[in-house]
GROMACS .gro file of C-alpha atoms in nm:
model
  336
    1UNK     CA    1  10.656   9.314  11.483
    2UNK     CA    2  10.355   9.174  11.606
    3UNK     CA    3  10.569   8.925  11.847
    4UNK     CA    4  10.724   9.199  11.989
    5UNK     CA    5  10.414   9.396  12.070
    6UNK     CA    6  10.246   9.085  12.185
    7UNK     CA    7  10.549   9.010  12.419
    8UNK     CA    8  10.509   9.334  12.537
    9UNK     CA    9  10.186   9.356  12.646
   10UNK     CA   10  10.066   9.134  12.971
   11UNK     CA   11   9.881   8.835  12.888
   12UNK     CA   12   9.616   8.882  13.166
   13UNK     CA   13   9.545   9.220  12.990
   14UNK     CA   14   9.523   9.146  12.591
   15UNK     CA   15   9.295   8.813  12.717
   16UNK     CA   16   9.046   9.052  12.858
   17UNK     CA   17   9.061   9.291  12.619
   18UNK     CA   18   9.007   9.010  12.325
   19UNK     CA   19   8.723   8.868  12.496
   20UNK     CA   20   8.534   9.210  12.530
   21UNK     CA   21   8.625   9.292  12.208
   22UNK     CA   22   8.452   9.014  12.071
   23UNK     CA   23   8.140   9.073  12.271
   24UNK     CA   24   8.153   9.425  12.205
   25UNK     CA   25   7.842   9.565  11.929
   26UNK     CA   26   7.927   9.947  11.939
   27UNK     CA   27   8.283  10.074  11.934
   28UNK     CA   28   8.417  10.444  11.897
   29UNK     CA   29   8.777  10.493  11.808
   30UNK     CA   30   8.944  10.876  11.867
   31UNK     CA   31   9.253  10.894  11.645
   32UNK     CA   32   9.537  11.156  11.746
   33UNK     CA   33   9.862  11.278  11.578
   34UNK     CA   34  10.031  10.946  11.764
   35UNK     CA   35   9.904  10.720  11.502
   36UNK     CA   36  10.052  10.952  11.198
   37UNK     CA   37  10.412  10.987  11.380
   38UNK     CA   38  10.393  10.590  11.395
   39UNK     CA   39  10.375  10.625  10.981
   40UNK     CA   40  10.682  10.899  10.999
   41UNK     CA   41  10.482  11.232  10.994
   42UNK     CA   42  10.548  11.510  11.234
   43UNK     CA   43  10.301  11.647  11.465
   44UNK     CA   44  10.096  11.974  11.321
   45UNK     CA   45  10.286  12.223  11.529
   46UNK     CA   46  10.627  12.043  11.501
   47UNK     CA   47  10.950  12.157  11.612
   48UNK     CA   48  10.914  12.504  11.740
   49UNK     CA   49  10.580  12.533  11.548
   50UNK     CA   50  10.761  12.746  11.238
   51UNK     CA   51  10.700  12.690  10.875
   52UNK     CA   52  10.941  12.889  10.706
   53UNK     CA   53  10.972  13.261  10.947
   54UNK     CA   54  10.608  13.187  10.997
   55UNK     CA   55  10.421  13.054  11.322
   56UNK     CA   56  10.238  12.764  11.156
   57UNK     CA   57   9.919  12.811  11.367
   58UNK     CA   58   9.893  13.189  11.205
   59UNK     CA   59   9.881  13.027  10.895
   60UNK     CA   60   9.578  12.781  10.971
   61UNK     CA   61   9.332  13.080  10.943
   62UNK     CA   62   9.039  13.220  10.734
   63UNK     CA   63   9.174  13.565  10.808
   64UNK     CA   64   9.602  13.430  10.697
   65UNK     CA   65   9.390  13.312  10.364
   66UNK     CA   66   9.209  13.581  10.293
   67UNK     CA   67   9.565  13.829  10.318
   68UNK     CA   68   9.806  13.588  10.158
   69UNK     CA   69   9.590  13.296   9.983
   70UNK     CA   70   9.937  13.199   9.788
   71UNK     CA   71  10.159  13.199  10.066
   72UNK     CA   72   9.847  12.978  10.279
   73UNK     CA   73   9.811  12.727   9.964
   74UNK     CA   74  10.207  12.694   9.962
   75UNK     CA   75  10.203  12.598  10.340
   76UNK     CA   76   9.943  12.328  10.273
   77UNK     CA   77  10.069  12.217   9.960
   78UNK     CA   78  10.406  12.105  10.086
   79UNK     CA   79  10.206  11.963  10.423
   80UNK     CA   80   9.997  11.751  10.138
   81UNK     CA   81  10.322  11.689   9.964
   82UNK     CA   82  10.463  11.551  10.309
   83UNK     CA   83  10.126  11.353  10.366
   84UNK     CA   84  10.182  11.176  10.060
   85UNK     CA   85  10.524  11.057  10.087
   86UNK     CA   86  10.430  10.897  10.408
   87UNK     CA   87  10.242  10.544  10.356
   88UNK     CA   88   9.951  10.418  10.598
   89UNK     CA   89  10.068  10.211  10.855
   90UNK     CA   90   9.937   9.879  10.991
   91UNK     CA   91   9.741  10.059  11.232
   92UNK     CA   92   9.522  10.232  10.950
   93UNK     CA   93   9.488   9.877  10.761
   94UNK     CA   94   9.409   9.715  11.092
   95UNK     CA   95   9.110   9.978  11.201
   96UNK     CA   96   8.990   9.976  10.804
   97UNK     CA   97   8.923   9.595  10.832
   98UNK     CA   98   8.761   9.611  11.168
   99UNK     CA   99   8.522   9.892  11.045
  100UNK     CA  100   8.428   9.656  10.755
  101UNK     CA  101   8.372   9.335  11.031
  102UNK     CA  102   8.260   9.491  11.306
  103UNK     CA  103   7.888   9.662  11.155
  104UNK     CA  104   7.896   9.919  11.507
  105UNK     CA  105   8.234  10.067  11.442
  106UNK     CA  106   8.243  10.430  11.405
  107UNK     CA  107   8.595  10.618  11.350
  108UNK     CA  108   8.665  10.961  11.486
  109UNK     CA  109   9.019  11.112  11.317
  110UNK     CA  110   9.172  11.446  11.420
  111UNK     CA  111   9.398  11.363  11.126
  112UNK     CA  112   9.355  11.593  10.857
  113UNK     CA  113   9.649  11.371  10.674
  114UNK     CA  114   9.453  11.137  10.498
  115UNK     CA  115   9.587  10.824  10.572
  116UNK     CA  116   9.323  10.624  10.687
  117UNK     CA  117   9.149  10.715  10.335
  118UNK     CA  118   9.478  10.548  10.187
  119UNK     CA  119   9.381  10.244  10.366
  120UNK     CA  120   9.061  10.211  10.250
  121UNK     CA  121   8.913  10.290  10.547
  122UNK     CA  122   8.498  10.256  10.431
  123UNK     CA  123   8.434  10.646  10.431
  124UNK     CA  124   8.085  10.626  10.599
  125UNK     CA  125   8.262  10.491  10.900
  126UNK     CA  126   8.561  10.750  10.930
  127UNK     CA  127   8.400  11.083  11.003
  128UNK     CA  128   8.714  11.364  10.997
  129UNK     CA  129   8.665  11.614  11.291
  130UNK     CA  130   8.928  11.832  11.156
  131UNK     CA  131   8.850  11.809  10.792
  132UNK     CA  132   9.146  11.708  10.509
  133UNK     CA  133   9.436  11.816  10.317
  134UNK     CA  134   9.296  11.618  10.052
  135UNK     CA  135   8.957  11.817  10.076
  136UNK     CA  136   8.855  12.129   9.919
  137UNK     CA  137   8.573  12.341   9.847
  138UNK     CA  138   8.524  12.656   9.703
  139UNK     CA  139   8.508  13.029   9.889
  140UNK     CA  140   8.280  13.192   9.656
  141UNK     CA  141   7.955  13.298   9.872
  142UNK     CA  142   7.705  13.168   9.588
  143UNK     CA  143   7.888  12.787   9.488
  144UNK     CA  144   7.837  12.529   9.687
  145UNK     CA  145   8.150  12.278   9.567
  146UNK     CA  146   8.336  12.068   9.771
  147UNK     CA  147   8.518  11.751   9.637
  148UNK     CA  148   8.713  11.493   9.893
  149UNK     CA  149   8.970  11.279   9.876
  150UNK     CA  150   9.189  11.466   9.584
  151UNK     CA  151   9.531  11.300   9.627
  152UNK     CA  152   9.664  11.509   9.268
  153UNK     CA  153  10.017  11.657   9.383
  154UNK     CA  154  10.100  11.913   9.361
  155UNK     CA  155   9.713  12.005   9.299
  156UNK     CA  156   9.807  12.276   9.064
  157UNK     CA  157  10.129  12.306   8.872
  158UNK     CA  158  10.217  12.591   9.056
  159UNK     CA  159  10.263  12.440   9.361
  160UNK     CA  160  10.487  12.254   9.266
  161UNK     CA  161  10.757  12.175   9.533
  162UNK     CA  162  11.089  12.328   9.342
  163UNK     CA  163  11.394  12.086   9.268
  164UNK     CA  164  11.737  12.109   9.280
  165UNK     CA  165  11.890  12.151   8.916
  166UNK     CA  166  12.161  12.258   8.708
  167UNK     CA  167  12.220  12.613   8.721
  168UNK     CA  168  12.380  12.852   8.432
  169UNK     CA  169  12.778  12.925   8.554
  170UNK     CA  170  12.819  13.313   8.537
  171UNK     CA  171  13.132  13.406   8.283
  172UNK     CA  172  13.395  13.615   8.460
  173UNK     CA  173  13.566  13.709   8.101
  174UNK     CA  174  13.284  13.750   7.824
  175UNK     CA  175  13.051  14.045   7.852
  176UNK     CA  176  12.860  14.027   7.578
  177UNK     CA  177  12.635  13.765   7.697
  178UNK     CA  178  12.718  13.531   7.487
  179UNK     CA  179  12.893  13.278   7.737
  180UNK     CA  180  12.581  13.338   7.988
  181UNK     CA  181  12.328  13.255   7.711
  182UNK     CA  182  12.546  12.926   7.628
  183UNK     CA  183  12.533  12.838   7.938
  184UNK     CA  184  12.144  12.869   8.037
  185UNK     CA  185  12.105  12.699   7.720
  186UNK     CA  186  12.296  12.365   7.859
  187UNK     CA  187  12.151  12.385   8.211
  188UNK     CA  188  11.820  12.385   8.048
  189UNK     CA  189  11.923  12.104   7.843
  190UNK     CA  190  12.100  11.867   8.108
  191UNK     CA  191  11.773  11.939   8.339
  192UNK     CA  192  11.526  11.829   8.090
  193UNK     CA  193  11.756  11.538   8.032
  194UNK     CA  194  11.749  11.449   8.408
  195UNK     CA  195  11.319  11.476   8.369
  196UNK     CA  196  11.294  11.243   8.092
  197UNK     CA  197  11.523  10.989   8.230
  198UNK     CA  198  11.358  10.927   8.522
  199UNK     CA  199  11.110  11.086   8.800
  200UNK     CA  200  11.304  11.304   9.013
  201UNK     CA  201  11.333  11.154   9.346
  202UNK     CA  202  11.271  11.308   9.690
  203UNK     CA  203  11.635  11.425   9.764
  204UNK     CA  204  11.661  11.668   9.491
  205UNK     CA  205  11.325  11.811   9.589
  206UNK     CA  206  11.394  12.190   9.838
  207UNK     CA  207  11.293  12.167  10.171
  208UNK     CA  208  11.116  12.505  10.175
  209UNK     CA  209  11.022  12.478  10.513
  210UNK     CA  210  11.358  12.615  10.560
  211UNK     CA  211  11.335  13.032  10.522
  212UNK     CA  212  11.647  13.045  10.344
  213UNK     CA  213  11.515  12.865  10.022
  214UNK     CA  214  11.343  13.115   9.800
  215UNK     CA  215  11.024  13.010   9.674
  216UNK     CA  216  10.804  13.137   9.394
  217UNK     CA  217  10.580  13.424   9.392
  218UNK     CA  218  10.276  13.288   9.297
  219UNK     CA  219   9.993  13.482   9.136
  220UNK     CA  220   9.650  13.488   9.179
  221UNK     CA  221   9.507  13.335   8.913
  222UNK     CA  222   9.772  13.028   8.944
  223UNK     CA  223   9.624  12.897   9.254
  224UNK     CA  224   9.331  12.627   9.257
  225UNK     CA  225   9.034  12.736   9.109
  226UNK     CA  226   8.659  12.614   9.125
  227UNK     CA  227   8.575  12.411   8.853
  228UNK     CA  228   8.250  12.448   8.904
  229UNK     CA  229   8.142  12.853   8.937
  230UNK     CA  230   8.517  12.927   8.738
  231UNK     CA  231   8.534  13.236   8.925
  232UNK     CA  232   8.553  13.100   9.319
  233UNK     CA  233   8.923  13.014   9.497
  234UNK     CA  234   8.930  12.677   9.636
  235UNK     CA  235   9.076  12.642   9.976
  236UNK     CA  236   9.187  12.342  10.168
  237UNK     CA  237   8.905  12.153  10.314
  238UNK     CA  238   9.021  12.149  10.702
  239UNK     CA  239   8.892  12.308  10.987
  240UNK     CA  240   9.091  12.642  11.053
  241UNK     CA  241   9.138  12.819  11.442
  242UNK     CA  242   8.809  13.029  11.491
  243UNK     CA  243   8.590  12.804  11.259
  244UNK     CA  244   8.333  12.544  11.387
  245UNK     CA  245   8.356  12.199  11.330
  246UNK     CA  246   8.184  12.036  11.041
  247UNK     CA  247   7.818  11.987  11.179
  248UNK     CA  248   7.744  11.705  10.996
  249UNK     CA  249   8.060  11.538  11.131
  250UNK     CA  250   7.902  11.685  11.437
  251UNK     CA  251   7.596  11.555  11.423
  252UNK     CA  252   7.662  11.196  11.294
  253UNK     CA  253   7.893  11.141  11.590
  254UNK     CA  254   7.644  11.300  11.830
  255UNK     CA  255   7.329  11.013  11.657
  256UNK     CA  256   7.610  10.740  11.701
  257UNK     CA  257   7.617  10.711  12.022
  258UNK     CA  258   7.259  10.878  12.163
  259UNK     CA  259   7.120  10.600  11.917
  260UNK     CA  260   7.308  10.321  12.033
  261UNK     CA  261   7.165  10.154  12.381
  262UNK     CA  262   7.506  10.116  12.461
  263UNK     CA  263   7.880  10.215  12.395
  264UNK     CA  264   8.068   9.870  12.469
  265UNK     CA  265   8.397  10.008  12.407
  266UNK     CA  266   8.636  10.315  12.303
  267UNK     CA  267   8.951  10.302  12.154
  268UNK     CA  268   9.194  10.611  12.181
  269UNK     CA  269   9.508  10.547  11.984
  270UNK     CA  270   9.741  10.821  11.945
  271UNK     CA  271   9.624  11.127  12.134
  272UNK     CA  272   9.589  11.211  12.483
  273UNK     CA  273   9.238  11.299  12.462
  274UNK     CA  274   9.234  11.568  12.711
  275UNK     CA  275   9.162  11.888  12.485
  276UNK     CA  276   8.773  11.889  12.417
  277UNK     CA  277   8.604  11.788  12.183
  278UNK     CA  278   8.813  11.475  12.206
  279UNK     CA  279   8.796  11.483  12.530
  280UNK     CA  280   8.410  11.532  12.539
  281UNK     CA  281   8.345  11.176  12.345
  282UNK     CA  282   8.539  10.976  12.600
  283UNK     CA  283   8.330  11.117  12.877
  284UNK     CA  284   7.999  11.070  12.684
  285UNK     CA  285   8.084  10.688  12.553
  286UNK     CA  286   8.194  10.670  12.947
  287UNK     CA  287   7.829  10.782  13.019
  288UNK     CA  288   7.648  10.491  12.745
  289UNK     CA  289   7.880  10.251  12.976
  290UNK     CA  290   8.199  10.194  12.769
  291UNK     CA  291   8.520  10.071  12.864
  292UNK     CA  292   8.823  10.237  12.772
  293UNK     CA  293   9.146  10.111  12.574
  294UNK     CA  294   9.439  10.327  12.548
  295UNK     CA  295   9.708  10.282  12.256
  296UNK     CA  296  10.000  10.529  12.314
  297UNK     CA  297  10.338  10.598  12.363
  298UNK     CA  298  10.324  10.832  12.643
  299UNK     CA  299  10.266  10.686  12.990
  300UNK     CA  300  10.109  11.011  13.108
  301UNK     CA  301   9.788  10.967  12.908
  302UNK     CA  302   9.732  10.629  13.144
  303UNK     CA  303   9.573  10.890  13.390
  304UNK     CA  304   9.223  10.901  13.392
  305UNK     CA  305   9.151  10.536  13.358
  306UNK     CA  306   8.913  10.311  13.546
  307UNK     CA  307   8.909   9.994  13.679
  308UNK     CA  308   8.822   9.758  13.370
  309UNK     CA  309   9.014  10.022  13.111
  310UNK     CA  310   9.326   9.908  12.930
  311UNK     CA  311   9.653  10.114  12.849
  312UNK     CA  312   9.849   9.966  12.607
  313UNK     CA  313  10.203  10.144  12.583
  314UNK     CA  314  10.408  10.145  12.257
  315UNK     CA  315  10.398  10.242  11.913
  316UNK     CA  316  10.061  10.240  11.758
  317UNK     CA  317  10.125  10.096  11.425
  318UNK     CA  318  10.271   9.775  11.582
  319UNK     CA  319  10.013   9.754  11.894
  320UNK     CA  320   9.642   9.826  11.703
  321UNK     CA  321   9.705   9.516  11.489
  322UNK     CA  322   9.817   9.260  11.767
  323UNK     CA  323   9.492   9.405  12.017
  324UNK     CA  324   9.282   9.380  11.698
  325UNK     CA  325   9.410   9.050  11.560
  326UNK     CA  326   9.153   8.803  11.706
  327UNK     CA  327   8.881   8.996  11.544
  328UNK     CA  328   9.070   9.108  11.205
  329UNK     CA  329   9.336   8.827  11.148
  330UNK     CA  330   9.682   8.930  11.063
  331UNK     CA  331   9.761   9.222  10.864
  332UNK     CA  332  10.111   9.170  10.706
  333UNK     CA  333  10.311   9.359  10.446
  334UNK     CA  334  10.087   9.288  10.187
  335UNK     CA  335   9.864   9.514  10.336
  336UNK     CA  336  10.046   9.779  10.277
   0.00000   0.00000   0.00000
């Protein structure tokens, strides 16, 4: 992989970029939905923007949680579900060890799907502008908990994402129940055979994305409670339409770069960076004198660049470690 990304990139430009990467002291990377799709997760709004019959953006809400907190949790449990099947790519490994060489390397991620936690990304370096599926903290008025990073799936039985199993056979002749009752009994039976013998593997998991596979009705008192108050629902820790963003995400970005006497360099890898408040930390590193590096597929987010920027065009997960490797070394397979 990293031949081919090297091959593709023009010698004139990754020798420039290495040698003010190695001069560079203070360095801001903006992380978009491009670096997740390189790892084989869809985009939040994906195709159509429907979960189920439901627009998925109506369900990122306090006021969608507050009507239907089961329906909400179900959403995000089969997003965290998704999240989890998906492994961090060499990108997240790659910008994990140059946060641990490089001292003035600060992360922004408008990820919420916790990857670059997965890589070990050090956590006082990676600052989450949109919060995490792995996140979540308690709606009672009077508790203050919050926990991160809680990779448990599903996070309470249930959620649970249903599985395909034997099902009882209906008898056309007996009607006393007898046959029906026989035949429960051995579904039952052959399905907790299947869960003993072995975990149950993705395929025999029900996409209920899809509308037309039922899913449970899920009480109340089922979902994720607050271990703390007892009383207090816990919600998903990410940054619903309407809310603000986290301030102290806010304001540690913000000290970043006011503090620093200069911004050497920005990387934007996977997102276009045109929808504030992304686009309102390129301008400002811009301002403290950075230069700007581009990682992306799309050929349209090239617009906007200076003289001295860099676009780098191609998949993410194979480019970040090639640009990177001078300062990082390789990252191979084991990595991963």
């Amino acid at each position: 992989m990293a031949s081919s990304a090297k091959s593709s990139i023009a010698p004139s430009d990754l020798e420039s970029f290495t040698s003010h990467l190695h001069s560079s002291k203070h360095i801001l990377a903006l992380l978009g939905a491009g670096l997740s799709a390189s790892s084989g997760l869809p985009t939040f709004r994906g195709a159509g923007g429907l979960w189920r019959s439901h627009n998925a953006i109506s369900l990122a809400t306090p006021e969608a949680f507050t009507t239907d907190p089961a329906l909400v949790w179900q959403f995000y449990s089969y997003r965290r579900h998704m999240a989890l099947r998906a492994r961090p790519n060499r990108a997240h490994y790659a910008l994990a060890e140059l946060a641990r060489r490089k001292e003035g390397f600060l992360t922004l991620s408008q990820n919420v799907d916790g990857l670059s936690q997965r890589a070990n990304h050090p956590r006082d370096k990676l600052h989450l502008l949109h919060g995490s599926l792995f996140d979540v903290r308690c709606t009672s008025f009077y508790c203050n908990y919050a926990e991160q990073d809680v990779f448990t799936d599903p996070i309470v039985p249930a959620l649970a994402i249903p599985k395909e199993g034997a099902q009882p056979a209906p008898s056309a002749t007996d009607k006393t129940g007898a046959e029906a009752t026989k035949s429960l009994y051995s579904a039952m039976k052959q399905s907790n055979t299947t869960d003993s013998a072995a975990p149950s593997s993705p395929s025999e998991e029900l996409d209920i994305s899809d509308e037309s596979i039922p899913i449970p009705d899920i009480t109340l008192q089922d979902l994720p409670h607050c271990p703390k108050c007892t009383s207090g629902l816990l919600r998903p820790g990410v940054v619903w339409f309407g809310e603000m963003l986290p301030s102290d995400t806010v304001n540690a970005i913000d000290d970043f770069i006011t503090n620093a006497p200069k911004i050497d360099l920005i990387l934007v890898i996977g997102t276009s960076a045109k929808v504030y408040p992304a686009a309102g930390y390129v301008d400002h590193a811009r301002k403290k004198g950075a230069r700007v590096a581009v990682i992306n597929m799309d050929r349209g987010d090239a617009k906007g660049l200076m003289k001295g920027d860099w676009f780098f065009e191609g998949d993410a997960g194979v480019f970040v470690p090639e640009i990177l490797r001078s300062v990082i070394g390789e990252i191979g397979e084991a990595e991963r």
